[in-house]
Structure formats: structure tokens, C-alpha cells
Tab-separated table of C-alpha atoms and ligand atoms in Angstrom:
chain	number	residue	atom	x	y	z
A	6	MET	CA	2.963	-31.310	54.803
A	7	PRO	CA	3.917	-31.186	50.478
A	8	ALA	CA	7.790	-31.495	49.549
A	9	VAL	CA	8.777	-29.576	46.170
A	10	VAL	CA	11.054	-30.145	43.686
A	11	VAL	CA	12.044	-27.347	41.375
A	12	VAL	CA	13.528	-27.518	38.559
A	13	GLY	CA	14.854	-25.522	35.570
A	14	THR	CA	13.264	-26.977	32.757
A	15	GLN	CA	15.389	-24.939	30.062
A	16	TRP	CA	19.815	-24.745	29.963
A	17	GLY	CA	19.678	-23.120	33.496
A	18	ASP	CA	19.361	-20.086	35.052
A	19	GLU	CA	15.644	-20.048	34.464
A	20	GLY	CA	15.492	-17.678	37.887
A	21	LYS	CA	15.520	-20.763	40.393
A	22	GLY	CA	16.625	-19.070	42.669
A	23	LYS	CA	14.025	-16.197	42.927
A	24	ILE	CA	11.455	-18.673	42.288
A	25	VAL	CA	12.503	-20.997	45.900
A	26	ASP	CA	12.983	-17.049	47.740
A	27	VAL	CA	9.819	-16.912	47.312
A	28	LEU	CA	8.194	-20.391	48.526
A	29	THR	CA	10.549	-20.627	51.438
A	30	GLU	CA	8.290	-17.916	52.739
A	31	LYS	CA	6.754	-20.865	53.890
A	32	ALA	CA	9.080	-23.932	53.461
A	33	ASP	CA	10.633	-25.153	56.579
A	34	TYR	CA	13.660	-26.848	54.839
A	35	VAL	CA	15.372	-26.048	51.388
A	36	VAL	CA	17.797	-28.733	49.924
A	37	ARG	CA	20.198	-28.653	47.255
A	38	PHE	CA	20.791	-31.879	45.771
A	39	GLN	CA	22.989	-32.134	42.623
A	40	GLY	CA	25.020	-29.878	40.990
A	41	GLY	CA	28.143	-27.484	42.865
A	42	ASN	CA	29.019	-23.893	42.660
A	43	ASN	CA	28.628	-24.243	38.674
A	44	ALA	CA	25.272	-23.001	39.632
A	45	GLY	CA	24.657	-19.725	40.210
A	46	HIS	CA	21.200	-17.862	41.967
A	47	THR	CA	20.439	-14.900	42.041
A	48	LEU	CA	17.494	-12.953	44.755
A	49	VAL	CA	17.007	-9.875	45.225
A	50	ILE	CA	15.892	-8.530	48.366
A	51	ASN	CA	15.319	-4.605	49.497
A	52	GLN	CA	17.387	-3.887	46.180
A	53	LYS	CA	20.074	-5.841	47.062
A	54	LYS	CA	21.404	-8.742	45.041
A	55	TYR	CA	22.780	-11.997	46.473
A	56	ILE	CA	24.378	-14.885	44.318
A	57	LEU	CA	24.347	-18.121	45.743
A	58	HIS	CA	26.941	-20.503	44.262
A	59	LEU	CA	26.382	-23.091	47.042
A	60	ILE	CA	24.317	-22.111	50.117
A	61	PRO	CA	20.442	-23.243	49.586
A	62	SER	CA	18.301	-20.184	48.200
A	63	GLY	CA	16.251	-20.365	51.873
A	64	ILE	CA	19.364	-18.884	53.740
A	65	PHE	CA	17.572	-15.432	53.573
A	66	ARG	CA	14.498	-16.537	56.112
A	67	PRO	CA	14.501	-16.300	59.623
A	68	GLN	CA	12.680	-20.374	60.181
A	69	THR	CA	14.500	-22.271	56.939
A	70	THR	CA	16.923	-24.318	57.799
A	71	CYS	CA	19.541	-24.952	54.119
A	72	VAL	CA	20.874	-28.762	53.300
A	73	ILE	CA	23.359	-29.662	50.870
A	74	GLY	CA	22.539	-33.028	49.796
A	75	ASN	CA	25.184	-35.407	49.180
A	76	GLY	CA	24.100	-35.563	45.442
A	77	VAL	CA	26.379	-31.798	45.534
A	78	VAL	CA	29.869	-31.477	44.764
A	79	VAL	CA	31.390	-29.530	47.453
A	80	ASP	CA	34.687	-27.003	46.593
A	81	PRO	CA	35.059	-26.249	50.366
A	82	GLU	CA	36.949	-23.341	49.710
A	83	VAL	CA	33.713	-21.501	47.756
A	84	LEU	CA	31.358	-22.877	50.799
A	85	ILE	CA	33.316	-21.036	53.220
A	86	ASN	CA	33.681	-18.337	51.730
A	87	GLU	CA	30.128	-18.031	51.698
A	88	ILE	CA	29.380	-18.724	54.755
A	89	GLU	CA	31.538	-16.106	56.041
A	90	LYS	CA	30.527	-13.545	53.370
A	91	LEU	CA	26.823	-13.991	54.612
A	92	LYS	CA	27.573	-13.906	58.555
A	93	LYS	CA	29.269	-10.398	57.364
A	94	GLU	CA	25.611	-9.613	56.348
A	95	GLY	CA	24.578	-10.831	60.050
A	96	LEU	CA	22.811	-14.371	59.279
A	97	ASN	CA	23.277	-16.329	61.898
A	98	ILE	CA	24.583	-19.911	60.075
A	99	ASP	CA	24.842	-22.327	62.919
A	100	SER	CA	24.631	-25.875	62.514
A	101	ASN	CA	21.373	-24.938	62.851
A	102	LYS	CA	21.065	-23.030	60.176
A	103	LEU	CA	23.352	-25.311	57.186
A	104	MET	CA	23.673	-28.786	57.447
A	105	ILE	CA	25.901	-30.592	54.499
A	106	SER	CA	26.210	-34.075	53.746
A	107	GLU	CA	28.923	-35.772	55.096
A	108	LYS	CA	28.338	-37.971	51.978
A	109	ALA	CA	28.894	-35.304	49.362
A	110	HIS	CA	31.411	-35.162	47.388
A	111	THR	CA	34.284	-32.593	47.433
A	112	ILE	CA	36.214	-30.489	44.641
A	113	MET	CA	40.225	-31.068	44.991
A	114	PRO	CA	42.459	-28.279	43.292
A	115	TYR	CA	43.500	-31.189	40.472
A	116	HIS	CA	39.812	-31.009	39.513
A	117	LYS	CA	40.104	-27.320	38.854
A	118	ALA	CA	42.894	-27.881	37.245
A	119	LEU	CA	41.744	-30.773	34.849
A	120	ASP	CA	38.782	-29.155	34.362
A	121	MET	CA	40.293	-25.873	33.271
A	122	ALA	CA	43.516	-27.708	31.191
A	123	ARG	CA	40.830	-29.659	28.989
A	124	GLU	CA	38.421	-26.756	28.069
A	125	ASN	CA	42.005	-24.896	27.100
A	126	LYS	CA	43.463	-27.935	25.243
A	127	ALA	CA	39.985	-28.606	23.561
A	128	HIS	CA	39.602	-25.142	21.265
A	129	LYS	CA	37.040	-25.398	19.523
A	130	ASN	CA	35.176	-28.434	20.320
A	131	LYS	CA	35.594	-27.459	24.105
A	132	ILE	CA	32.224	-27.577	26.309
A	133	GLY	CA	32.355	-24.091	27.973
A	134	THR	CA	32.420	-25.112	30.734
A	135	THR	CA	32.194	-23.098	33.972
A	136	CYS	CA	36.204	-24.565	34.891
A	137	ARG	CA	34.842	-25.028	38.560
A	138	GLY	CA	36.127	-28.939	38.403
A	139	ILE	CA	32.596	-30.505	38.670
A	140	GLY	CA	32.858	-32.683	35.861
A	141	PRO	CA	36.649	-34.096	37.232
A	142	CYS	CA	35.016	-33.889	40.381
A	143	TYR	CA	31.794	-36.893	39.645
A	144	GLU	CA	34.099	-38.602	37.520
A	145	ASP	CA	36.207	-39.241	40.555
A	146	LYS	CA	33.105	-40.113	42.553
A	147	ALA	CA	32.159	-42.727	39.675
A	148	ALA	CA	35.635	-44.320	39.147
A	149	ARG	CA	35.498	-44.171	43.181
A	150	LYS	CA	38.828	-41.964	43.961
A	151	GLY	CA	37.026	-39.336	44.832
A	152	PHE	CA	37.256	-37.845	49.171
A	153	ARG	CA	34.009	-37.169	50.452
A	154	LEU	CA	33.466	-34.069	52.980
A	155	ILE	CA	34.163	-36.501	55.854
A	156	ASP	CA	36.934	-37.864	54.658
A	157	LEU	CA	38.544	-34.932	55.890
A	158	THR	CA	38.116	-35.325	59.054
A	159	TYR	CA	40.323	-38.293	59.127
A	160	PRO	CA	43.472	-36.983	58.734
A	161	ASP	CA	45.714	-39.882	58.007
A	162	ILE	CA	43.484	-42.079	55.961
A	163	PHE	CA	42.689	-39.011	54.369
A	164	LYS	CA	46.683	-38.279	53.976
A	165	GLU	CA	47.584	-41.944	52.324
A	166	ARG	CA	45.016	-41.953	49.859
A	167	LEU	CA	45.332	-38.031	48.748
A	168	LYS	CA	49.296	-39.294	47.923
A	169	ASN	CA	47.614	-41.709	46.227
A	170	VAL	CA	45.253	-40.098	43.970
A	171	LEU	CA	47.595	-37.256	43.488
A	172	GLU	CA	50.359	-39.196	41.482
A	173	GLU	CA	47.964	-40.223	39.145
A	174	LYS	CA	46.605	-36.550	38.829
A	175	ASN	CA	49.988	-35.020	38.164
A	176	VAL	CA	50.733	-37.306	35.516
A	177	ILE	CA	47.533	-36.474	33.568
A	178	LEU	CA	47.941	-32.522	34.520
A	179	LYS	CA	51.379	-32.614	32.745
A	180	TYR	CA	49.717	-34.126	29.788
A	181	LEU	CA	47.503	-31.640	29.595
A	182	GLU	CA	50.319	-29.360	29.890
A	183	THR	CA	49.466	-27.848	33.267
A	184	GLU	CA	52.015	-27.349	36.240
A	185	PRO	CA	51.742	-30.542	38.705
A	186	LEU	CA	50.032	-29.978	42.466
A	187	LYS	CA	51.968	-30.684	45.225
A	188	PHE	CA	50.975	-32.508	48.490
A	189	GLU	CA	51.413	-30.574	51.059
A	190	ASP	CA	49.920	-27.351	49.753
A	191	ILE	CA	46.525	-29.400	49.114
A	192	TYR	CA	46.998	-31.554	52.334
A	193	GLU	CA	47.028	-28.796	54.839
A	194	LYS	CA	44.609	-26.738	53.290
A	195	TYR	CA	41.987	-30.055	53.025
A	196	ILE	CA	42.753	-30.831	56.952
A	197	GLU	CA	41.483	-26.793	57.955
A	198	TYR	CA	38.418	-27.167	55.562
A	199	GLY	CA	37.628	-30.117	57.532
A	200	LYS	CA	37.430	-28.642	60.853
A	201	TYR	CA	36.072	-25.578	59.774
A	202	LEU	CA	33.190	-28.340	58.390
A	203	LYS	CA	33.331	-30.785	60.438
A	204	PRO	CA	30.228	-29.470	62.719
A	205	TYR	CA	28.036	-29.039	59.297
A	206	LEU	CA	28.469	-32.547	58.638
A	207	THR	CA	25.424	-35.126	59.180
A	208	ASP	CA	23.199	-37.559	57.865
A	209	VAL	CA	20.808	-35.481	55.737
A	210	SER	CA	19.196	-38.682	54.360
A	211	GLN	CA	17.712	-38.649	57.963
A	212	VAL	CA	17.020	-35.148	58.247
A	213	ILE	CA	14.661	-35.115	55.839
A	214	TRP	CA	12.662	-38.196	57.213
A	215	GLN	CA	12.466	-36.804	60.176
A	216	ALA	CA	11.209	-33.510	58.257
A	217	LYS	CA	8.761	-34.745	56.721
A	218	LYS	CA	7.555	-37.195	59.800
A	219	ASN	CA	7.161	-33.637	62.010
A	220	ASN	CA	4.812	-32.439	58.514
A	221	LYS	CA	7.213	-30.092	58.016
A	222	ASN	CA	7.546	-28.028	54.340
A	223	VAL	CA	10.452	-29.621	52.184
A	224	LEU	CA	11.800	-27.451	49.051
A	225	PHE	CA	14.135	-29.554	46.869
A	226	GLU	CA	16.307	-27.127	44.879
A	227	GLY	CA	17.738	-27.824	41.970
A	228	ALA	CA	20.475	-26.271	40.091
A	229	GLN	CA	21.690	-26.174	36.015
A	230	GLY	CA	18.397	-26.993	33.955
A	231	THR	CA	16.563	-30.057	32.155
A	232	PHE	CA	18.959	-29.467	29.061
A	233	LEU	CA	21.539	-29.442	30.696
A	234	ASP	CA	21.726	-33.127	32.821
A	235	ILE	CA	24.144	-35.657	31.989
A	236	ASP	CA	21.351	-38.448	30.826
A	237	HIS	CA	19.128	-36.645	28.868
A	238	GLY	CA	20.633	-33.317	27.954
A	239	THR	CA	21.594	-31.879	24.819
A	240	TYR	CA	25.107	-34.628	24.675
A	241	PRO	CA	28.207	-34.022	25.510
A	242	TYR	CA	26.647	-30.652	25.611
A	243	VAL	CA	26.262	-30.584	29.989
A	244	THR	CA	26.984	-30.810	32.922
A	245	SER	CA	27.756	-34.052	34.714
A	246	SER	CA	24.970	-34.729	37.272
A	247	ASN	CA	21.578	-35.188	36.695
A	248	THR	CA	19.328	-32.203	37.266
A	249	ILE	CA	15.917	-33.670	36.127
A	250	ALA	CA	13.665	-34.208	39.549
A	251	GLY	CA	13.974	-37.437	40.193
A	252	ASN	CA	18.190	-36.974	41.760
A	253	ALA	CA	16.194	-35.187	44.304
A	254	CYS	CA	16.150	-39.019	45.605
A	255	CYS	CA	19.211	-39.695	45.125
A	256	GLY	CA	20.812	-36.918	45.716
A	257	THR	CA	19.477	-36.870	49.150
A	258	GLY	CA	18.669	-40.123	49.998
A	259	ILE	CA	14.757	-40.120	50.260
A	260	GLY	CA	12.622	-42.048	48.059
A	261	PRO	CA	10.023	-41.174	45.194
A	262	SER	CA	7.267	-41.426	47.535
A	263	GLU	CA	8.118	-38.601	49.426
A	264	ILE	CA	7.894	-35.855	46.818
A	265	ASP	CA	4.299	-34.970	46.126
A	266	LEU	CA	4.975	-31.752	43.361
A	267	VAL	CA	7.225	-30.707	40.846
A	268	LEU	CA	7.126	-26.769	39.872
A	269	GLY	CA	9.141	-26.216	36.751
A	270	ILE	CA	10.270	-23.145	36.430
A	271	VAL	CA	10.505	-21.426	32.467
A	272	LYS	CA	12.138	-18.533	31.654
A	273	ALA	CA	9.802	-16.148	29.448
A	274	TYR	CA	12.055	-16.714	26.614
A	275	THR	CA	15.119	-18.812	26.752
A	276	THR	CA	18.595	-19.066	27.043
A	277	ARG	CA	22.269	-21.198	27.525
A	278	VAL	CA	25.441	-19.930	28.689
A	279	GLY	CA	28.587	-22.135	26.943
A	280	GLU	CA	28.565	-24.726	23.444
A	281	GLY	CA	25.401	-26.756	22.324
A	282	PRO	CA	21.995	-27.069	19.936
A	283	PHE	CA	20.112	-24.242	20.932
A	284	PRO	CA	17.571	-24.127	18.014
A	285	THR	CA	15.996	-21.252	18.894
A	286	GLU	CA	18.678	-19.045	19.504
A	287	LEU	CA	18.559	-15.260	17.935
A	288	GLU	CA	21.595	-13.811	16.668
A	289	ASP	CA	19.859	-10.644	15.670
A	290	GLU	CA	19.244	-7.325	17.034
A	291	THR	CA	15.629	-9.668	19.179
A	292	GLY	CA	18.573	-11.391	21.229
A	293	ASN	CA	20.441	-8.308	21.844
A	294	PHE	CA	17.257	-6.897	22.740
A	295	LEU	CA	16.592	-9.771	25.598
A	296	ARG	CA	20.359	-10.177	26.527
A	297	ASP	CA	20.231	-6.360	27.349
A	298	ARG	CA	16.590	-5.945	28.761
A	299	GLY	CA	17.518	-9.397	30.569
A	300	PHE	CA	20.718	-8.834	31.733
A	301	GLU	CA	21.554	-11.965	30.744
A	302	TYR	CA	25.539	-11.857	31.555
A	303	GLY	CA	26.367	-15.478	33.618
A	304	SER	CA	25.922	-15.380	37.498
A	305	THR	CA	28.526	-17.507	37.851
A	306	THR	CA	31.736	-16.622	35.313
A	307	GLY	CA	29.944	-12.615	33.472
A	308	ARG	CA	29.821	-14.864	30.401
A	309	PRO	CA	27.194	-13.247	27.701
A	310	ARG	CA	24.215	-15.870	27.953
A	311	ARG	CA	22.741	-16.491	24.625
A	312	CYS	CA	19.249	-15.791	24.102
A	313	GLY	CA	16.442	-16.610	21.669
A	314	TRP	CA	12.515	-17.195	21.782
A	315	LEU	CA	10.599	-19.731	23.917
A	316	ASP	CA	10.450	-22.945	23.222
A	317	LEU	CA	7.569	-25.134	23.827
A	318	VAL	CA	8.517	-28.040	22.314
A	319	LEU	CA	11.665	-28.081	25.009
A	320	VAL	CA	9.875	-27.102	27.901
A	321	LYS	CA	7.065	-29.914	26.881
A	322	THR	CA	9.844	-32.740	26.808
A	323	ALA	CA	11.222	-30.966	30.116
A	324	ILE	CA	7.664	-31.847	31.341
A	325	ARG	CA	7.571	-35.784	30.737
A	326	LEU	CA	11.702	-36.104	32.095
A	327	ASN	CA	10.747	-34.898	35.102
A	328	GLY	CA	7.246	-35.202	35.984
A	329	ILE	CA	6.047	-31.486	36.006
A	330	ASN	CA	2.678	-31.287	37.746
A	331	ALA	CA	3.136	-27.341	38.183
A	332	LEU	CA	4.712	-23.855	36.103
A	333	ALA	CA	6.589	-20.705	37.630
A	334	LEU	CA	6.752	-18.417	34.940
A	335	THR	CA	10.022	-16.065	35.245
A	336	LYS	CA	10.915	-12.779	33.474
A	337	LEU	CA	7.993	-12.159	31.681
A	338	ASP	CA	8.715	-8.268	32.040
A	339	VAL	CA	11.456	-8.521	30.033
A	340	LEU	CA	9.612	-9.056	26.603
A	341	SER	CA	7.033	-5.787	27.568
A	342	GLY	CA	8.117	-3.483	24.784
A	343	LEU	CA	8.409	-6.341	22.124
A	344	ASP	CA	5.583	-5.880	18.679
A	345	LYS	CA	5.650	-9.144	18.214
A	346	ILE	CA	7.027	-12.011	19.826
A	347	LYS	CA	7.179	-15.853	19.309
A	348	VAL	CA	7.151	-19.073	20.608
A	349	CYS	CA	8.113	-22.313	19.187
A	350	ILE	CA	5.482	-24.866	19.337
A	351	GLY	CA	6.914	-27.766	17.082
A	352	TYR	CA	9.868	-29.070	14.906
A	353	GLU	CA	10.079	-29.457	11.222
A	354	TYR	CA	12.658	-32.531	11.314
A	355	GLU	CA	12.994	-34.333	7.995
A	356	GLY	CA	9.916	-33.246	6.134
A	357	LYS	CA	7.737	-33.526	9.501
A	358	THR	CA	6.515	-31.657	12.539
A	359	ILE	CA	7.746	-33.437	15.912
A	360	ASP	CA	6.725	-32.169	19.619
A	361	TYR	CA	9.472	-33.481	21.156
A	362	LEU	CA	14.033	-32.979	21.731
A	363	PRO	CA	15.353	-35.568	19.644
A	364	SER	CA	18.387	-37.180	21.979
A	365	THR	CA	21.443	-36.599	18.866
A	366	LEU	CA	23.419	-33.956	18.263
A	367	ILE	CA	22.550	-34.762	14.273
A	368	GLU	CA	18.861	-34.976	14.505
A	369	ILE	CA	19.355	-31.681	16.371
A	370	SER	CA	21.176	-29.672	14.148
A	371	LYS	CA	18.468	-30.255	11.234
A	372	LEU	CA	15.688	-29.043	13.097
A	373	LYS	CA	13.989	-25.782	11.912
A	374	PRO	CA	11.286	-24.138	14.492
A	375	ILE	CA	8.011	-23.708	13.765
A	376	TYR	CA	6.594	-20.737	15.626
A	377	LYS	CA	3.233	-19.381	16.817
A	378	GLU	CA	3.655	-15.248	16.531
A	379	LEU	CA	1.695	-13.264	19.227
A	380	SER	CA	1.299	-9.318	19.658
A	381	GLY	CA	3.726	-8.068	22.465
A	382	TRP	CA	2.790	-5.133	25.152
A	383	LYS	CA	4.355	-2.372	25.958
A	384	GLU	CA	3.279	-1.810	29.382
A	385	ASP	CA	5.397	-1.788	33.224
A	386	ILE	CA	3.729	-5.057	34.120
A	387	SER	CA	6.134	-5.621	37.165
A	388	GLN	CA	4.217	-4.571	39.863
A	389	ILE	CA	0.958	-6.265	38.613
A	390	LYS	CA	-0.442	-7.959	41.686
A	391	ASN	CA	-3.448	-9.365	40.363
A	392	PHE	CA	-3.565	-11.827	36.817
A	393	ASP	CA	-7.072	-10.029	35.664
A	394	LYS	CA	-4.784	-6.270	35.303
A	395	LEU	CA	-2.376	-7.301	33.100
A	396	PRO	CA	-3.012	-6.273	29.373
A	397	GLU	CA	-4.546	-8.525	26.883
A	398	THR	CA	-2.119	-9.473	24.917
A	399	THR	CA	-0.181	-10.430	28.112
A	400	LYS	CA	-2.708	-12.732	28.949
A	401	ILE	CA	-3.046	-14.242	25.314
A	402	TYR	CA	1.001	-14.739	25.545
A	403	LEU	CA	0.395	-17.320	29.072
A	404	LYS	CA	-2.513	-19.122	27.626
A	405	THR	CA	-0.940	-19.951	25.009
A	406	ILE	CA	2.133	-21.776	27.045
A	407	GLU	CA	-0.976	-23.514	29.110
A	408	ASP	CA	-2.667	-24.294	26.410
A	409	TYR	CA	-0.267	-26.338	24.662
A	410	LEU	CA	1.620	-27.398	28.091
A	411	LYS	CA	-1.367	-28.284	29.753
A	412	VAL	CA	0.156	-27.384	33.036
A	413	PRO	CA	-1.143	-25.397	34.719
A	414	LEU	CA	0.921	-21.960	35.649
A	415	TYR	CA	1.433	-21.524	39.584
A	416	LEU	CA	3.496	-18.213	39.626
A	417	ILE	CA	4.653	-15.530	37.194
A	418	SER	CA	7.449	-13.639	37.882
A	419	THR	CA	8.071	-9.739	36.375
A	420	GLY	CA	10.776	-8.480	37.722
A	421	PRO	CA	14.176	-9.453	40.166
A	422	GLU	CA	12.549	-8.622	43.452
A	423	ARG	CA	11.057	-11.167	45.806
A	424	ASP	CA	7.869	-8.875	45.559
A	425	ASN	CA	7.770	-8.819	41.810
A	426	CYS	CA	5.881	-11.813	41.770
A	427	LEU	CA	2.154	-13.008	40.584
A	428	ILE	CA	1.424	-15.878	42.662
A	429	ILE	CA	-1.800	-17.602	41.252
A	430	LYS	CA	-1.271	-20.680	43.678
A	431	ASN	CA	1.543	-21.277	46.267
A	432	PRO	CA	2.701	-24.887	46.240
A	433	PHE	CA	2.669	-25.013	50.322
A	434	GLN	CA	-0.662	-23.455	50.733
A	435	ASN	CA	-4.251	-25.044	50.216
B	27	GDP	P1	18.965	-19.360	38.390
B	27	GDP	O1	19.810	-19.814	38.458
B	27	GDP	O2	17.645	-20.454	37.765
B	27	GDP	O3	18.470	-19.201	39.449
B	27	GDP	O4	18.972	-18.144	37.549
B	27	GDP	P2	20.040	-16.883	38.073
B	27	GDP	O5	20.014	-16.460	39.142
B	27	GDP	O6	21.474	-17.606	37.130
B	27	GDP	O7	19.445	-16.273	36.649
B	27	GDP	C1	18.873	-14.909	37.130
B	27	GDP	C2	18.622	-13.879	36.599
B	27	GDP	O8	17.177	-13.166	36.208
B	27	GDP	C3	19.067	-13.317	38.198
B	27	GDP	O9	19.537	-12.029	37.820
B	27	GDP	C4	18.019	-12.701	38.636
B	27	GDP	O10	17.808	-11.565	39.603
B	27	GDP	C5	16.775	-12.304	37.483
B	27	GDP	N1	15.320	-12.266	37.936
B	27	GDP	C6	14.695	-13.466	38.185
B	27	GDP	N2	13.387	-13.700	37.955
B	27	GDP	C7	12.960	-12.121	36.746
B	27	GDP	C8	11.719	-11.967	36.420
B	27	GDP	O11	11.197	-12.299	36.662
B	27	GDP	N3	12.311	-10.067	36.094
B	27	GDP	C9	13.753	-9.783	35.851
B	27	GDP	N4	14.014	-8.616	35.143
B	27	GDP	N5	15.213	-10.555	36.248
B	27	GDP	C10	14.205	-11.527	36.955
B	28	IMO	P1	22.404	-22.913	37.371
B	28	IMO	O1	21.848	-23.468	38.473
B	28	IMO	C1	22.964	-22.573	33.585
B	28	IMO	C2	26.433	-24.885	31.919
B	28	IMO	C3	28.189	-24.512	31.823
B	28	IMO	C4	28.625	-25.453	30.326
B	28	IMO	C5	28.028	-26.485	31.211
B	28	IMO	C6	28.735	-27.950	31.964
B	28	IMO	O2	22.593	-21.241	37.588
B	28	IMO	O3	21.265	-22.186	36.144
B	28	IMO	P2	30.146	-27.584	34.032
B	28	IMO	O4	30.552	-26.639	35.018
B	28	IMO	O5	28.717	-27.887	34.555
B	28	IMO	O6	30.345	-28.754	33.850
B	28	IMO	O7	29.361	-26.644	32.492
B	28	IMO	O8	27.182	-26.516	31.724
B	28	IMO	N1	26.333	-24.231	33.388
B	28	IMO	C7	24.775	-24.107	33.608
B	28	IMO	N2	24.621	-23.420	32.622
B	28	IMO	N3	23.325	-22.267	34.545
B	28	IMO	C8	24.025	-22.978	35.471
B	28	IMO	O9	23.420	-23.334	36.809
B	28	IMO	C9	24.654	-24.428	34.974
B	28	IMO	N4	25.548	-24.634	35.525
B	28	IMO	C10	26.455	-25.479	34.690
B	28	IMO	O10	28.143	-23.003	30.593
B	28	IMO	O11	27.981	-24.935	29.202
B	29	MG	MG1	22.025	-19.398	37.281
């Protein structure tokens, strides 16, 4: 029974949630391993849209256990609201359905205040974060000043440490011209959060270990995308966690030999929210077409997403960084109606052609995409379930992608709904 890691190969919002939802028909566990509620994963089931920020995208499948690993940073208020909202939908979210690592760090009010204050002060140097406190929370984790969820269940120890940490945070907030925060307001609230979440807290490493021993299918659901990775992304325009597949191990407490397949999610074009380089960006009518047709507005912040052609060099780099051995292509339907479609197959850099994304912003700023132009198609492809029934030009588009990347396409998503999907191979089925 396989363990499959699902990761985004671009700058996030590739449609990971949709693909995870499709695959969880056959998954027993769905595990988030990094990021926090900066993520927004959209599922459309029977015309109803759900956006999940912290809860793994397997929650709507009756047999699936959802797990939040130690690598995730949890805003308890957001998580509790998400649980309550799903309960109102009639879902039973008890401690058998949802398990949360006791080691996961908690996002505190000063993390959000700091994130926002820094973004406001930075003006033209801002990152364009989601202002959810993600960066400051990971900073505190690394600085050993963070609070793990389990800490909220020990009121006395929490009290002493919080006083200490808050003193320092208020000095920084003052420097950033932001109101200081009151100890009492935070303490009381977080103790209540601790009580609410306690039944869900567990040792996730043991849960997954046991699941694998019992031959269960485990799916690790990545958040963000490869080029938002803190080490391998377009630094500093990145998020604050490792988003690549290797972090499925650190973020849950399992070893690399436990992973059987890495499935990369590729949007049929490219998008990015927030600041940072984007070699194939289109600031023209075609970019607007992709934004309108693909409804490219952030699931978390509602910001319009920047849009551009599919960058195969970027995806190829992602294949290397993640060890991707299967691909799912999403939003192919969005391209219907275009006369010509371009894909980037190389970069021109200082007179040479390169086929990887360089490490520095200076180098990236000098890249000129080299495009291959393909014919488009006009047909509505959203209901097609058989590869052979796709228009010829669509097949050529797909073949161009596979030939360049040399990794097989397992799934092709042709619409937001669960059943708008052409499954060539299901990683959980032989
Ligand atoms: P994620 O963060 O990677 O899970 O992606 P998001 O949910 O933020 O953004 C993907 C958006 O595209 C959502 O609105 C999905 O409902 C939608 N979507 C996913 N797959 C498809 C598809 O194949 N076609 C279309 N038209 N929309 C899709
Ligand atoms: P999903 O999981 C797209 C971007 C932000 C910003 C940068 C840093 O839905 O694909 P942060 O708040 O993480 O410190 O912001 O990262 N970003 C995302 N962009 N999809 C996401 O998640 C993202 N999560 C963070 O826009 O540019
Ligand atoms: Mg998203």
C-alpha cells in the first residue's frame, strides 16, 4: 500500500486540494506536513465549494482520517472555526477523524501583528505575505521561543513563558509602530483553545508508522508550491517552510524510505500571488483571459493572481527538487478558446540557453523565456473521461508536456468539480 506525497510544482494554487480530494476516494490517511492557514485548498463537490485552510482535503471522505503534522503551524482560532463550520455541514469531526500533532507550533496574536506590521512598513520591499503570521511563527520555532499545541494544555508553564516572550514582542511591535498586546487577552483565549484541541492532540509519527504497518494508503498533502520553498524557491519571495516533498518526512516524523511516490501538481499555465519573479508572466489580454477563465483570485486573501504561460523549465526544476515520478495536470479546460498556446521550453541567459531556474534574483531577472507555440482548441473538454476523446490539438499539448518533462501524466483535471477528471492511473490502484 503506497504512501504518496502530493506537491505543487509552481508557486502554489495548482489545484492540489482538488486532486487530493479525487485521490482520497482510495486513501485511508491524508496528512498535512507544512505551512499553515496561508494555504487555501478548494474542493467542489456536487456544485458546492469548500475552501480548506488547515484541515486536510480528505475530510469529506467517510473512511479517511485527516492528520495535521508537526511541521504545520496552527492558528488555533482558525482551526477551531474550520472544525465548527464543517460540523455544521453535518460532518463528524471527532478525534478518530482528525488528529493533530502535539508538537505542531501555534500561531500567536503577535505573529499576525508582526507579519502585518512588517508588510506595511516594507512598502515597496514587501513580500506580499498572506499576513497570517506564518513567517513570525516559524521564526520563533527556530529561535526556540515558540509554543507547541501541547504547551497550551499546561497553563502554569504556558503563563510564565508567555509573559517572557510577550515582553520582547511588544518591544518589536512598538518599533514597528503597532499597538502592544495584552497578556491577559492572549492567555485566557489560548488556554481555552488548548482545552478544545486537547482530545485531537497525538503523536503523529506513531500514527503514520502504525498506519503503514497496517497496510493503509497514506497521502501527504503539500501546501504552497516548490518555488515558495524557503530554501529552493525564489528567496526572499517565498514562504517560511520547506514546501518540497522531502519535508513530508520532517513535518510528520517518518523516514524517506517510507515514501513510495511523489505526485507533482502542474497547472496548465502558471500563476503567482504576491511579489517576486515570474519569467513567463503575461501582463496583457492573454493574462486577463487566464485570470477570468480560471477564476484566478486567491482562495485565502482574494487577491488577483498574476498569470502567465506554462513554464516547463520551472516544472522540470521542480521534478528534480522533489523527486517527482508522476504528474497531475490541472485546469486544462481553462485553455479552451485560445488560438495559440505557448509553453516555455528554455531560458536565454547571457547569450546561452539554460534548462533550469537559477538561484538568485539577479540571474532570474535576466532570463528571457524561449517559447514553443502550439495550436489551441475551442471544444469544451470538461466532461471528457477518455484520453482518446480529447481534441487532437489538446493531445499534442499534453504530449509536448510529457515529452519535455519525461514524467508520466497520471491525472488530468478538466474542471473544478470532483468528477471533472480524467484518470490515466490512480497511484492507489495497481
Ligand atoms: P490549491 O491551493 O493548490 O489547492 O489550489 P486552489 O484551491 O487555491 O486554487 C485552484 C482553483 O482552481 C480552485 O478554485 C479550484 O476549484 C479550481 N480548480 C481546480 N482544478 C480545476 C480544473 O481542472 N479546472 C478549473 N476550471 N478549475 C479548477
Ligand atoms: P496554497 O497551499 C499561493 C505566498 C504569499 C506570499 C508568500 C509568503 O493554497 O497553494 P506567507 O503568508 O506564506 O508568509 O506568504 O507565499 N503563498 C501562497 N501563494 N498559494 C499558497 O498556498 C500560498 N501560501 C503562501 O502570497 O507571496
Ligand atoms: Mg490555494
